[in-house]
Short mmCIF file of C-alpha atoms in Angstrom, two decimals:
data_model
loop_
_atom_site.label_atom_id
_atom_site.label_comp_id
_atom_site.label_asym_id
_atom_site.label_seq_id
_atom_site.Cartn_x
_atom_site.Cartn_y
_atom_site.Cartn_z
CA MET A 12 -24.85 31.03 -106.39
CA ASN A 13 -26.53 27.68 -106.23
CA ASN A 14 -28.58 28.59 -109.26
CA GLU A 15 -25.62 27.89 -111.45
CA LEU A 16 -25.22 24.37 -110.22
CA THR A 17 -26.37 21.51 -112.39
CA ASP A 18 -28.78 19.00 -110.96
CA PHE A 19 -25.90 16.57 -110.50
CA GLU A 20 -23.71 19.04 -108.58
CA LEU A 21 -26.59 20.26 -106.47
CA TRP A 22 -27.49 16.68 -105.58
CA GLN A 23 -23.87 15.88 -104.73
CA ASN A 24 -23.77 18.85 -102.35
CA PHE A 25 -26.96 17.66 -100.76
CA LEU A 26 -25.55 14.15 -100.37
CA LYS A 27 -22.55 15.67 -98.57
CA GLY A 28 -24.96 17.02 -95.96
CA ASP A 29 -25.41 20.57 -97.23
CA ARG A 30 -28.72 21.82 -95.89
CA LEU A 31 -28.71 24.83 -98.21
CA ALA A 32 -28.53 22.41 -101.11
CA LEU A 33 -31.65 20.69 -99.78
CA ASN A 34 -33.42 24.04 -99.59
CA GLU A 35 -32.34 24.82 -103.13
CA ILE A 36 -33.63 21.44 -104.30
CA TYR A 37 -36.91 22.26 -102.61
CA ASN A 38 -37.20 25.68 -104.20
CA ARG A 39 -36.39 24.42 -107.66
CA ASN A 40 -38.74 21.45 -107.62
CA LEU A 41 -41.63 22.26 -105.36
CA SER A 42 -43.90 23.52 -108.13
CA PRO A 43 -43.96 20.33 -110.28
CA LEU A 44 -44.10 18.20 -107.14
CA TYR A 45 -47.04 20.17 -105.85
CA HIS A 46 -48.86 19.85 -109.17
CA TYR A 47 -48.25 16.18 -109.38
CA GLY A 48 -49.28 15.69 -105.76
CA MET A 49 -52.47 17.66 -106.23
CA ARG A 50 -53.41 15.57 -109.23
CA MET A 51 -52.83 12.40 -107.30
CA LEU A 52 -54.57 13.47 -104.12
CA GLN A 53 -56.79 16.53 -104.69
CA ASP A 54 -56.29 17.57 -101.07
CA GLU A 55 -53.79 20.28 -100.31
CA GLU A 56 -53.39 19.34 -96.65
CA VAL A 57 -52.50 15.77 -97.51
CA VAL A 58 -50.22 16.88 -100.32
CA ARG A 59 -48.48 19.13 -97.83
CA ASP A 60 -47.98 16.24 -95.40
CA CYS A 61 -46.62 14.04 -98.15
CA LEU A 62 -44.23 16.72 -99.37
CA HIS A 63 -43.12 17.35 -95.81
CA ASN A 64 -42.42 13.67 -95.23
CA LEU A 65 -40.70 13.38 -98.58
CA PHE A 66 -38.14 16.09 -97.86
CA VAL A 67 -37.53 15.11 -94.23
CA LYS A 68 -36.98 11.50 -95.25
CA LEU A 69 -34.76 12.62 -98.07
CA TRP A 70 -32.53 14.29 -95.51
CA ILE A 71 -32.60 11.41 -93.05
CA ASN A 72 -31.82 8.80 -95.67
CA GLN A 73 -29.11 10.89 -97.31
CA LYS A 74 -26.49 8.22 -96.85
CA ASN A 75 -28.48 5.61 -98.78
CA LEU A 76 -29.21 7.80 -101.80
CA LYS A 77 -27.50 7.49 -105.15
CA PRO A 78 -26.25 10.28 -107.39
CA THR A 79 -28.67 11.61 -109.99
CA ASN A 80 -28.61 14.17 -112.75
CA ASN A 81 -32.38 14.57 -112.90
CA ILE A 82 -33.61 15.66 -109.51
CA LYS A 83 -37.16 16.38 -110.60
CA TYR A 84 -37.59 12.92 -111.98
CA TYR A 85 -36.08 11.44 -108.83
CA LEU A 86 -38.35 13.47 -106.57
CA ILE A 87 -41.54 12.82 -108.53
CA SER A 88 -40.78 9.13 -108.37
CA ALA A 89 -40.19 9.40 -104.61
CA LEU A 90 -43.32 11.48 -104.10
CA ARG A 91 -45.37 8.91 -105.97
CA ASN A 92 -44.17 6.24 -103.55
CA THR A 93 -44.85 8.49 -100.57
CA ILE A 94 -48.38 9.11 -101.79
CA ILE A 95 -49.03 5.44 -102.48
CA ASN A 96 -47.81 4.58 -98.99
CA TYR A 97 -50.05 7.26 -97.59
CA LYS A 98 -53.04 5.92 -99.50
CA ASN A 99 -52.35 2.38 -98.38
CA ALA A 100 -52.02 3.50 -94.76
CA GLU A 101 -55.28 5.40 -95.01
CA LYS A 102 -57.02 2.41 -96.52
CA ARG A 103 -55.86 0.31 -93.62
CA PHE A 104 -57.03 2.90 -91.12
CA GLN A 105 -60.40 3.62 -92.54
CA LYS A 106 -61.05 0.20 -93.98
CA VAL A 107 -62.20 1.77 -97.20
CA GLU A 108 -63.25 -0.81 -99.70
CA LEU A 109 -60.91 -1.32 -102.59
CA ASN A 110 -63.58 -0.49 -105.14
CA GLU A 111 -62.93 3.17 -104.62
CA ALA A 112 -61.17 3.91 -107.86
CA GLU A 113 -57.78 5.47 -108.11
CA THR A 114 -58.01 8.99 -109.34
CA PHE A 115 -55.67 11.19 -111.24
CA ASP A 116 -57.09 14.63 -111.51
CA LEU A 117 -56.42 15.75 -115.05
CA LYS A 118 -59.37 17.57 -116.51
CA PHE A 119 -59.26 18.61 -120.09
CA SER A 120 -61.17 21.66 -121.03
CA VAL A 121 -61.57 23.79 -124.05
CA GLU A 122 -60.70 27.33 -123.29
CA SER A 123 -62.76 29.89 -125.10
CA GLU A 124 -59.50 31.37 -126.17
CA TYR A 125 -59.37 28.84 -128.97
CA ILE A 126 -63.00 28.53 -129.84
CA LYS A 127 -65.15 31.42 -130.76
CA LYS A 128 -68.51 30.03 -131.73
CA GLU A 129 -71.02 28.66 -129.30
CA GLU A 130 -71.86 25.55 -131.26
CA GLN A 131 -68.21 24.63 -131.60
CA GLN A 132 -67.73 25.08 -127.92
CA GLU A 133 -70.55 22.67 -127.35
CA LYS A 134 -68.91 20.05 -129.51
CA MET A 135 -65.60 20.64 -127.85
CA LEU A 136 -67.19 20.12 -124.49
CA LYS A 137 -68.25 16.69 -125.67
CA LEU A 138 -64.73 16.08 -126.74
CA SER A 139 -63.18 17.04 -123.46
CA GLU A 140 -65.82 15.00 -121.69
CA ALA A 141 -64.66 11.97 -123.64
CA MET A 142 -61.08 12.79 -122.79
CA ASN A 143 -61.95 12.98 -119.18
CA LYS A 144 -63.13 9.41 -119.31
CA LEU A 145 -59.57 8.23 -119.63
CA THR A 146 -58.43 6.07 -116.73
CA ALA A 147 -56.35 7.51 -113.94
CA ARG A 148 -53.29 5.71 -115.17
CA GLN A 149 -53.75 6.92 -118.72
CA LYS A 150 -54.10 10.43 -117.44
CA GLU A 151 -51.00 10.00 -115.32
CA VAL A 152 -48.99 8.85 -118.31
CA ILE A 153 -50.21 11.82 -120.33
CA TYR A 154 -49.41 14.13 -117.47
CA LEU A 155 -45.89 12.83 -117.00
CA LYS A 156 -45.23 12.82 -120.72
CA TYR A 157 -46.65 16.16 -121.74
CA TYR A 158 -46.61 18.20 -118.57
CA GLU A 159 -43.42 16.94 -117.00
CA GLU A 160 -41.84 16.09 -120.37
CA MET A 161 -40.54 12.73 -119.30
CA ASP A 162 -39.58 10.03 -121.72
CA TYR A 163 -41.21 6.62 -121.75
CA ASP A 164 -38.32 5.02 -119.87
CA GLN A 165 -38.74 7.37 -116.95
CA ILE A 166 -42.50 7.08 -116.94
CA ALA A 167 -42.28 3.32 -116.98
CA GLU A 168 -39.84 3.43 -114.08
CA ILE A 169 -41.98 5.79 -112.04
CA MET A 170 -45.24 4.00 -112.65
CA ASP A 171 -43.70 0.60 -112.31
CA LEU A 172 -44.72 -0.39 -115.83
CA THR A 173 -42.79 -1.96 -118.64
CA LYS A 174 -41.84 0.51 -121.31
CA LYS A 175 -44.14 -1.28 -123.71
CA GLY A 176 -47.01 -0.95 -121.26
CA THR A 177 -46.35 2.75 -121.05
CA TYR A 178 -46.52 3.07 -124.82
CA LYS A 179 -49.76 1.17 -124.78
CA LEU A 180 -51.33 3.30 -122.10
CA SER A 181 -50.27 6.42 -123.86
CA ALA A 182 -51.32 5.17 -127.29
CA ARG A 183 -54.69 4.14 -125.98
CA ALA A 184 -55.17 7.56 -124.48
CA LEU A 185 -54.23 9.25 -127.69
CA GLU A 186 -56.41 6.86 -129.63
CA ALA A 187 -59.37 7.82 -127.54
CA LEU A 188 -58.57 11.41 -128.17
CA ARG A 189 -58.29 10.95 -131.89
CA GLU A 190 -61.50 9.01 -132.12
CA VAL A 191 -63.36 11.88 -130.62
CA LEU A 192 -61.55 14.33 -132.80
CA ASN A 193 -62.29 12.37 -135.94
CA VAL A 194 -65.98 12.52 -135.28
CA ASP A 195 -66.20 15.93 -136.77
CA LYS A 196 -63.52 16.92 -139.15
CA ALA A 197 -65.20 20.22 -139.70
CA ILE A 198 -64.91 21.16 -136.08
CA LEU A 199 -61.39 19.98 -136.02
CA LEU A 200 -60.58 22.16 -138.97
CA ALA A 201 -62.31 25.09 -137.44
CA LEU A 202 -60.35 24.54 -134.29
CA LEU A 203 -57.12 24.35 -136.16
CA MET A 204 -57.90 27.56 -137.91
CA ALA A 205 -58.93 29.20 -134.73
CA TRP A 206 -55.70 28.24 -133.04
CA LYS A 207 -53.44 31.20 -132.94
CA ARG A 208 -50.00 32.10 -131.73
CA MET B 29 -32.50 20.46 -137.97
CA PRO B 30 -33.69 17.55 -140.03
CA ASN B 31 -36.49 19.51 -141.71
CA ASN B 32 -37.16 16.86 -144.26
CA LEU B 33 -37.54 14.14 -141.62
CA TYR B 34 -40.58 15.91 -140.15
CA THR B 35 -42.21 15.65 -143.57
CA PHE B 36 -42.73 11.95 -142.95
CA TYR B 37 -44.13 12.37 -139.46
CA THR B 38 -47.55 11.04 -138.59
CA THR B 39 -49.68 12.59 -135.87
CA GLU B 40 -48.31 10.03 -133.40
CA ASN B 41 -44.75 10.86 -134.36
CA PHE B 42 -45.39 14.51 -133.69
CA LEU B 43 -47.01 13.72 -130.38
CA ASP B 44 -43.96 11.75 -129.31
CA ASP B 45 -41.50 14.38 -130.45
CA ALA B 46 -39.95 16.39 -127.64
CA ASP B 47 -39.10 19.37 -129.83
CA PHE B 48 -42.64 19.54 -131.09
CA LEU B 49 -43.97 19.34 -127.56
CA ARG B 50 -41.78 22.22 -126.42
CA TYR B 51 -42.91 24.28 -129.39
CA VAL B 52 -46.60 23.82 -128.63
CA LYS B 53 -46.14 24.15 -124.90
CA TYR B 54 -43.85 27.15 -124.58
CA ASN B 55 -44.10 29.03 -127.88
CA ARG B 56 -40.51 30.12 -127.70
CA PRO B 57 -39.62 32.40 -130.63
CA VAL B 58 -36.81 30.08 -131.77
CA ASP B 59 -39.20 27.15 -132.01
CA VAL B 60 -41.98 29.21 -133.55
CA SER B 61 -39.77 30.54 -136.30
CA PHE B 62 -38.42 27.07 -136.95
CA TRP B 63 -41.88 25.52 -137.31
CA ASN B 64 -43.23 28.47 -139.30
CA ASN B 65 -40.33 28.01 -141.61
CA TRP B 66 -41.12 24.34 -141.93
CA LEU B 67 -44.79 25.05 -142.54
CA SER B 68 -44.03 27.58 -145.24
CA SER B 69 -42.49 24.80 -147.29
CA SER B 70 -46.02 23.36 -147.54
CA PRO B 71 -45.23 19.87 -146.29
CA GLU B 72 -47.55 17.09 -147.34
CA ASN B 73 -48.27 16.05 -143.79
CA ILE B 74 -49.47 19.47 -142.68
CA LYS B 75 -52.73 17.90 -141.50
CA SER B 76 -50.91 15.49 -139.22
CA PHE B 77 -49.00 18.42 -137.81
CA GLN B 78 -52.15 20.41 -137.20
CA GLU B 79 -53.98 17.50 -135.65
CA ALA B 80 -51.10 16.74 -133.34
CA ARG B 81 -50.93 20.39 -132.37
CA LEU B 82 -54.62 20.47 -131.54
CA GLN B 83 -54.45 17.28 -129.55
CA LEU B 84 -51.56 18.61 -127.57
CA GLN B 85 -53.45 21.81 -126.97
CA ILE B 86 -56.28 19.84 -125.44
CA LEU B 87 -53.92 17.56 -123.54
CA LEU B 88 -52.22 20.56 -122.04
CA SER B 89 -55.47 22.39 -121.38
CA TYR B 90 -55.62 21.50 -117.72
CA PRO B 91 -55.12 24.76 -115.88
CA PRO B 92 -51.99 24.63 -113.81
CA VAL B 93 -52.45 24.64 -110.08
CA THR B 94 -50.33 27.37 -108.66
CA VAL B 95 -48.49 27.02 -105.42
CA SER B 96 -48.87 30.04 -103.26
CA ASP B 97 -45.66 31.60 -102.00
CA ASP B 98 -46.94 31.24 -98.46
CA PHE B 99 -47.46 27.54 -98.87
CA LYS B 100 -43.99 27.16 -100.31
CA MET B 101 -42.31 29.21 -97.60
CA LEU B 102 -44.16 27.73 -94.64
CA LEU B 103 -43.68 24.16 -95.82
CA LEU B 104 -39.95 24.73 -96.19
CA GLN B 105 -39.86 26.13 -92.66
CA ASP B 106 -41.68 23.08 -91.35
CA ILE B 107 -39.34 20.73 -93.18
CA ASN B 108 -36.26 22.44 -91.78
CA LEU B 109 -37.78 22.44 -88.31
CA SER B 110 -38.52 18.72 -88.49
CA ILE B 111 -35.01 17.98 -89.69
CA ASP B 112 -33.52 20.05 -86.85
CA ARG B 113 -35.69 18.26 -84.32
CA HIS B 114 -34.71 14.90 -85.75
CA GLN B 115 -31.02 15.75 -85.62
CA ASN B 116 -31.22 17.03 -82.05
CA LYS B 117 -32.99 13.90 -81.01
CA ARG B 118 -30.34 11.80 -82.67
CA ARG B 119 -27.50 13.82 -81.16
CA LYS B 120 -29.05 13.52 -77.72
CA LYS B 121 -29.51 9.84 -78.26
CA VAL B 122 -25.86 9.48 -79.26
CA VAL B 123 -24.71 11.53 -76.28
CA ARG B 124 -26.99 9.58 -73.97
CA LEU B 125 -25.75 6.37 -75.47
CA PHE B 126 -22.15 7.53 -75.00
CA TRP B 127 -22.60 8.43 -71.35
CA GLY B 128 -24.89 5.52 -70.80
CA SER B 129 -22.40 3.05 -72.12
CA GLY B 130 -19.59 4.80 -70.22
CA ILE B 131 -21.46 4.53 -66.97
CA ALA B 132 -22.49 0.98 -67.68
CA ALA B 133 -18.89 0.05 -68.47
CA SER B 134 -17.49 1.61 -65.31
CA LEU B 135 -20.23 -0.01 -63.24
CA LEU B 136 -19.33 -3.29 -64.81
CA VAL B 137 -15.65 -2.77 -64.04
CA ALA B 138 -16.48 -1.73 -60.49
CA ALA B 139 -18.76 -4.69 -60.03
CA PHE B 140 -16.12 -6.98 -61.39
CA ALA B 141 -13.46 -5.48 -59.12
CA LEU B 142 -15.73 -5.79 -56.12
CA TRP B 143 -16.60 -9.35 -57.01
CA PHE B 144 -12.96 -10.13 -57.67
CA TYR B 145 -11.91 -8.59 -54.38
CA GLN B 146 -14.73 -10.01 -52.30
CA SER B 147 -15.25 -13.41 -53.76
CA THR B 148 -13.61 -16.52 -52.50
CA VAL B 149 -12.59 -19.62 -54.33
CA VAL B 150 -13.60 -22.89 -52.76
CA VAL B 151 -11.93 -26.03 -53.94
CA ARG B 152 -13.46 -29.20 -52.63
CA SER B 153 -12.16 -32.68 -53.18
CA ASP B 154 -14.65 -35.49 -52.97
CA TYR B 155 -14.28 -38.80 -51.18
CA ALA B 156 -11.60 -40.93 -52.77
CA GLU B 157 -10.38 -38.00 -54.86
CA ASN B 158 -7.16 -36.01 -54.62
CA GLN B 159 -6.83 -32.61 -56.17
CA LEU B 160 -3.90 -30.44 -57.06
CA VAL B 161 -4.63 -26.73 -56.66
CA HIS B 162 -2.47 -24.05 -58.25
CA LEU B 163 -2.85 -20.85 -56.29
CA PRO B 164 -2.57 -17.52 -58.12
CA ASP B 165 0.65 -16.69 -56.25
CA GLY B 166 2.41 -19.74 -57.68
CA SER B 167 2.03 -22.01 -54.65
CA ASP B 168 0.74 -25.53 -55.09
CA VAL B 169 -1.59 -27.34 -52.75
CA GLN B 170 -2.27 -31.06 -52.95
CA LEU B 171 -5.67 -31.69 -51.44
CA ASN B 172 -6.35 -35.08 -49.93
CA ALA B 173 -9.77 -36.68 -50.33
CA ASN B 174 -12.73 -35.12 -48.54
CA SER B 175 -11.03 -31.77 -47.99
CA THR B 176 -11.81 -28.16 -48.68
CA LEU B 177 -9.47 -25.29 -49.45
CA THR B 178 -10.84 -21.76 -49.42
CA TYR B 179 -9.01 -18.62 -50.48
CA ARG B 180 -9.78 -15.13 -51.65
CA ARG B 181 -9.74 -14.74 -55.39
CA ALA B 182 -7.62 -11.59 -55.05
CA ILE B 183 -5.03 -13.43 -52.97
CA ASN B 184 -2.18 -11.74 -54.88
CA TRP B 185 -3.51 -8.27 -54.15
CA LEU B 186 -4.15 -8.77 -50.47
CA SER B 187 -1.80 -7.76 -47.70
CA GLN B 188 -1.17 -11.41 -46.93
CA ARG B 189 -1.66 -14.70 -48.64
CA ALA B 190 -4.12 -16.65 -46.54
CA VAL B 191 -5.98 -19.90 -47.15
CA LYS B 192 -8.42 -21.83 -45.04
CA LEU B 193 -8.25 -25.58 -44.83
CA GLU B 194 -10.65 -28.29 -43.74
CA GLY B 195 -9.31 -31.80 -44.15
CA GLU B 196 -5.80 -32.53 -45.24
CA ALA B 197 -3.42 -30.91 -47.66
CA TYR B 198 0.22 -30.77 -48.57
CA PHE B 199 1.50 -27.25 -49.23
CA LYS B 200 4.35 -26.16 -51.46
CA VAL B 201 4.47 -22.45 -50.81
CA LYS B 202 6.24 -20.22 -53.26
CA HIS B 203 8.92 -18.16 -51.61
CA ILE B 204 8.49 -14.53 -52.51
CA ASN B 205 10.49 -12.95 -49.69
CA VAL B 206 13.29 -10.79 -51.10
CA ASN B 207 15.14 -9.62 -48.04
CA GLN B 208 15.21 -12.11 -45.22
CA LYS B 209 15.90 -9.46 -42.61
CA GLN B 210 12.90 -7.45 -43.66
CA ILE B 211 9.84 -9.57 -44.11
CA LYS B 212 6.86 -7.77 -45.51
CA ARG B 213 3.37 -8.90 -44.60
CA GLY B 214 2.50 -9.67 -48.18
CA GLU B 215 5.33 -12.15 -48.32
CA LEU B 216 3.80 -14.33 -45.63
CA PHE B 217 1.67 -17.33 -46.44
CA ILE B 218 -0.88 -18.31 -43.84
CA VAL B 219 -2.89 -21.49 -43.46
CA ILE B 220 -5.83 -21.27 -41.13
CA THR B 221 -7.55 -24.33 -39.70
CA LYS B 222 -10.10 -24.68 -36.95
CA ASN B 223 -7.51 -24.88 -34.21
CA ALA B 224 -4.29 -23.58 -35.65
CA ARG B 225 -2.65 -20.97 -37.76
CA VAL B 226 0.45 -21.68 -39.78
CA GLN B 227 2.62 -18.82 -40.94
CA VAL B 228 5.36 -19.45 -43.46
CA LEU B 229 7.59 -17.81 -45.99
CA GLY B 230 8.30 -20.53 -48.46
CA THR B 231 8.35 -24.14 -47.39
CA GLU B 232 6.75 -27.51 -47.81
CA PHE B 233 4.54 -28.85 -45.08
CA ASN B 234 1.53 -31.00 -44.45
CA VAL B 235 -1.54 -29.88 -42.58
CA LYS B 236 -4.20 -32.27 -41.45
CA GLU B 237 -7.32 -30.99 -39.82
CA ARG B 238 -9.87 -33.63 -38.90
CA HIS B 239 -12.11 -34.39 -35.96
CA ASN B 240 -11.21 -31.18 -34.17
CA GLN B 241 -7.50 -31.87 -34.33
CA THR B 242 -4.90 -30.19 -36.44
CA ASN B 243 -1.67 -31.93 -37.22
CA ILE B 244 1.09 -29.94 -38.86
CA THR B 245 4.22 -31.57 -40.17
CA LEU B 246 7.10 -29.57 -41.61
CA VAL B 247 9.06 -31.07 -44.46
CA THR B 248 11.52 -28.33 -45.33
CA GLY B 249 12.24 -24.78 -44.21
CA LYS B 250 10.86 -23.15 -41.15
CA ILE B 251 7.32 -22.40 -40.07
CA GLN B 252 5.69 -20.54 -37.26
CA VAL B 253 2.59 -22.11 -35.81
CA SER B 254 0.12 -20.77 -33.32
CA ALA B 255 -3.07 -22.10 -31.79
CA THR B 256 -6.22 -20.27 -32.58
CA GLN B 257 -7.10 -20.13 -28.92
CA SER B 258 -3.83 -18.80 -27.48
CA SER B 259 -1.34 -16.41 -28.86
CA LYS B 260 1.52 -18.72 -28.05
CA GLN B 261 3.74 -19.38 -30.99
CA TYR B 262 5.77 -22.42 -31.89
CA ILE B 263 8.60 -22.72 -34.37
CA LEU B 264 8.75 -26.02 -36.21
CA LYS B 265 11.91 -27.60 -37.53
CA PRO B 266 12.00 -29.83 -40.59
CA GLY B 267 10.85 -33.36 -39.90
CA THR B 268 8.85 -32.46 -36.80
CA PHE B 269 5.13 -32.22 -36.25
CA ILE B 270 2.82 -30.47 -33.85
CA GLU B 271 -0.77 -31.25 -32.99
CA PHE B 272 -3.48 -28.89 -31.81
CA GLY B 273 -6.82 -29.55 -30.23
CA PRO B 274 -9.59 -27.08 -29.46
CA ASN B 275 -7.73 -25.99 -26.35
CA GLY B 276 -4.28 -25.60 -27.76
CA ARG B 277 -1.27 -27.78 -28.24
CA LEU B 278 -1.70 -31.49 -27.65
CA SER B 279 1.66 -32.87 -28.55
CA ALA B 280 4.79 -32.24 -30.50
CA SER B 281 7.46 -34.62 -31.56
CA ALA B 282 9.96 -35.53 -34.12
CA GLN B 283 7.87 -37.90 -36.16
CA THR B 284 9.09 -39.96 -39.03
CA LEU B 285 8.24 -37.88 -42.03
CA ASN B 286 6.84 -40.79 -43.95
CA SER B 287 3.73 -41.24 -41.87
CA SER B 288 2.45 -37.69 -42.46
CA THR B 289 3.14 -37.45 -46.13
CA ALA B 290 2.68 -41.07 -47.16
CA TRP B 291 -0.81 -40.25 -48.42
CA LEU B 292 0.78 -38.32 -51.25
CA SER B 293 1.96 -41.61 -52.68
CA GLY B 294 -1.30 -43.38 -51.82
CA LYS B 295 -0.22 -45.10 -48.63
CA ILE B 296 -0.50 -44.84 -44.92
CA VAL B 297 2.41 -45.75 -42.75
CA VAL B 298 1.32 -47.18 -39.43
CA ASN B 299 3.48 -47.62 -36.42
CA GLN B 300 1.73 -49.17 -33.44
CA THR B 301 -1.44 -47.56 -34.75
CA SER B 302 -4.81 -48.82 -33.59
CA VAL B 303 -7.27 -50.32 -36.04
CA ASN B 304 -9.72 -47.62 -34.94
CA GLU B 305 -7.37 -44.91 -36.15
CA ILE B 306 -6.84 -46.62 -39.45
CA LEU B 307 -10.56 -47.08 -39.92
CA ARG B 308 -11.19 -43.45 -39.12
CA GLU B 309 -8.74 -42.48 -41.83
CA PHE B 310 -10.60 -44.79 -44.16
CA GLU B 311 -13.91 -43.23 -43.21
CA ASP B 312 -12.52 -39.74 -43.79
CA LEU B 313 -11.09 -40.53 -47.17
CA TYR B 314 -13.83 -42.70 -48.61
CA GLY B 315 -16.94 -41.53 -46.82
CA TYR B 316 -17.99 -44.81 -45.19
CA THR B 317 -19.11 -45.65 -41.72
CA VAL B 318 -17.29 -48.70 -40.44
CA ILE B 319 -18.91 -50.78 -37.72
CA LEU B 320 -16.87 -53.32 -35.82
CA ASP B 321 -18.26 -56.55 -34.50
CA SER B 322 -16.20 -56.38 -31.33
CA PRO B 323 -14.51 -53.33 -29.70
CA ALA B 324 -11.43 -55.39 -29.04
CA LEU B 325 -10.80 -55.51 -32.73
CA GLY B 326 -10.51 -51.75 -32.86
CA ASN B 327 -7.84 -51.63 -30.23
CA LYS B 328 -5.56 -53.95 -32.09
CA LYS B 329 -2.27 -52.27 -33.01
CA ILE B 330 -0.71 -52.59 -36.45
CA ASP B 331 2.69 -51.80 -37.97
CA GLY B 332 3.52 -51.38 -41.62
CA THR B 333 2.43 -49.69 -44.80
CA ILE B 334 -1.06 -49.97 -46.17
CA SER B 335 -2.13 -48.86 -49.63
CA ILE B 336 -5.03 -46.44 -49.61
CA LYS B 337 -5.09 -45.87 -53.34
CA SER B 338 -8.43 -47.61 -53.59
CA GLU B 339 -10.98 -48.67 -51.03
CA GLU B 340 -10.85 -52.22 -52.33
CA SER B 341 -7.13 -52.56 -51.74
CA LEU B 342 -7.44 -51.06 -48.26
CA LEU B 343 -10.32 -53.33 -47.33
CA PHE B 344 -8.50 -56.30 -48.76
CA THR B 345 -5.48 -55.54 -46.59
CA LEU B 346 -7.58 -55.10 -43.46
CA LYS B 347 -9.44 -58.30 -44.17
CA ASN B 348 -6.21 -60.24 -44.31
CA ILE B 349 -4.43 -58.56 -41.42
CA LEU B 350 -7.41 -58.66 -39.05
CA ASN B 351 -8.80 -61.90 -40.36
CA VAL B 352 -12.32 -60.51 -40.62
CA GLU B 353 -15.25 -60.79 -42.93
CA ILE B 354 -16.33 -57.62 -44.70
CA LYS B 355 -19.93 -56.81 -45.50
CA LYS B 356 -20.87 -53.64 -47.36
CA GLU B 357 -24.34 -52.16 -47.13
CA GLY B 358 -24.61 -48.86 -48.92
CA LYS B 359 -22.28 -46.49 -47.11
CA THR B 360 -21.85 -48.74 -44.12
CA ILE B 361 -19.22 -51.44 -43.77
CA TYR B 362 -19.42 -54.23 -41.21
CA LEU B 363 -16.31 -55.98 -40.02
CA LYS B 364 -16.99 -59.32 -38.41
CA ASN B 365 -14.62 -61.76 -36.78
CA ARG B 366 -14.33 -64.88 -38.80
#
């Protein structure tokens, strides 16, 4: 029944205090939230805690929430804040030095599905290695853009960047990618040919 | 679809294009046939398209982390449990707050009622200071200097209106008796002094209680007076006074009204009154001790009206009548024969 509701209607029901609507919101959005959380934290227990807090707080603060027609975007944004708060709290507790870099777990790999020959695979490994050297924020932008299909406005909002900054981060990431790719046009071509579907 | 627009796309353009992203990501037949169609027209920028597609392939190569159904189900259970717990806590808090505030409010009311019922009001006039007191029942009491009137705050709710007096006061009691043949207790007004008890309905009278003597003078109406010591009762008629000592009645007479109530207009009327008596009045009203040079001076009798509005005027009068010198040292005044 609830499946037919749009994000906006579902959210309105939730705002009216409908617990089933909250459960529906959970069921529809848990998967992307979980992925995003795991990339930010790499620890399922902590991700679980953060998700738990996120949904409980969502219910408690019902009255202060605004209408939305993109629940996933809203929740990812909220989860990001929850995680950042968690990290800050942990830093305070454990007195971890700030030099511990922020991580966003997005590992690029070259599945053998695309590449048949050993030597090519080797080169592709180099390529993905280079990709993996992107900063956490660059990876996060790429993740939000290509995995969660958000536009630059939303990404900027979530990551607390200007839209221009988001473009830059993304462009720099793509630039890095292209640089690596341009190294060997032959491989690139081979890859392109090998790509099926 | 703007087929021809894609022909001008660079790799970056493709990478930013949502339709292109969906095509690479999901391979939906609709998208595939669209892009195959576009490719079959051999666009010039086919390399850009292919490069963008490869880059996206790599970008999207991260294997998705799957959420186990157990994780999803158990977490939802936990969330709902936490919300329930939170709501119960809040409901309990609200209920507790409701009862708590109810109890607190009734305690407050009870405490107020008790205080209101139990507490007394004490009005004290200082030396050289008169005070008009409005009682809650509508009666007025003019307090002379150095006097104290005490009454229960709930005087209107008590079975009888009663006040206690030390010093001197003029009473104007509000008459609340409805049926003269049937006087209810609550309609009585009672003045209690050390030696006497005055019971009235609604009259004007003066009560003076000083130095263990109580002098009651009736101005209008009728009052019933009894000594504290004996149960004997006296009825006073207007214009008469009665005096009580510790052991009962001392004297009663038809006194000239003026002398008892003259203080209201700031005077004392003396009629063959000794200087000692006048000085005692002065001491009572202004809080001095007066010391006479010779005892004979105190026995001197005076007639007339003396202003007591201020100590200066009173002393000035005495100085002239008695022909004495006046020396003031703190709260003591010496009168010396000239």
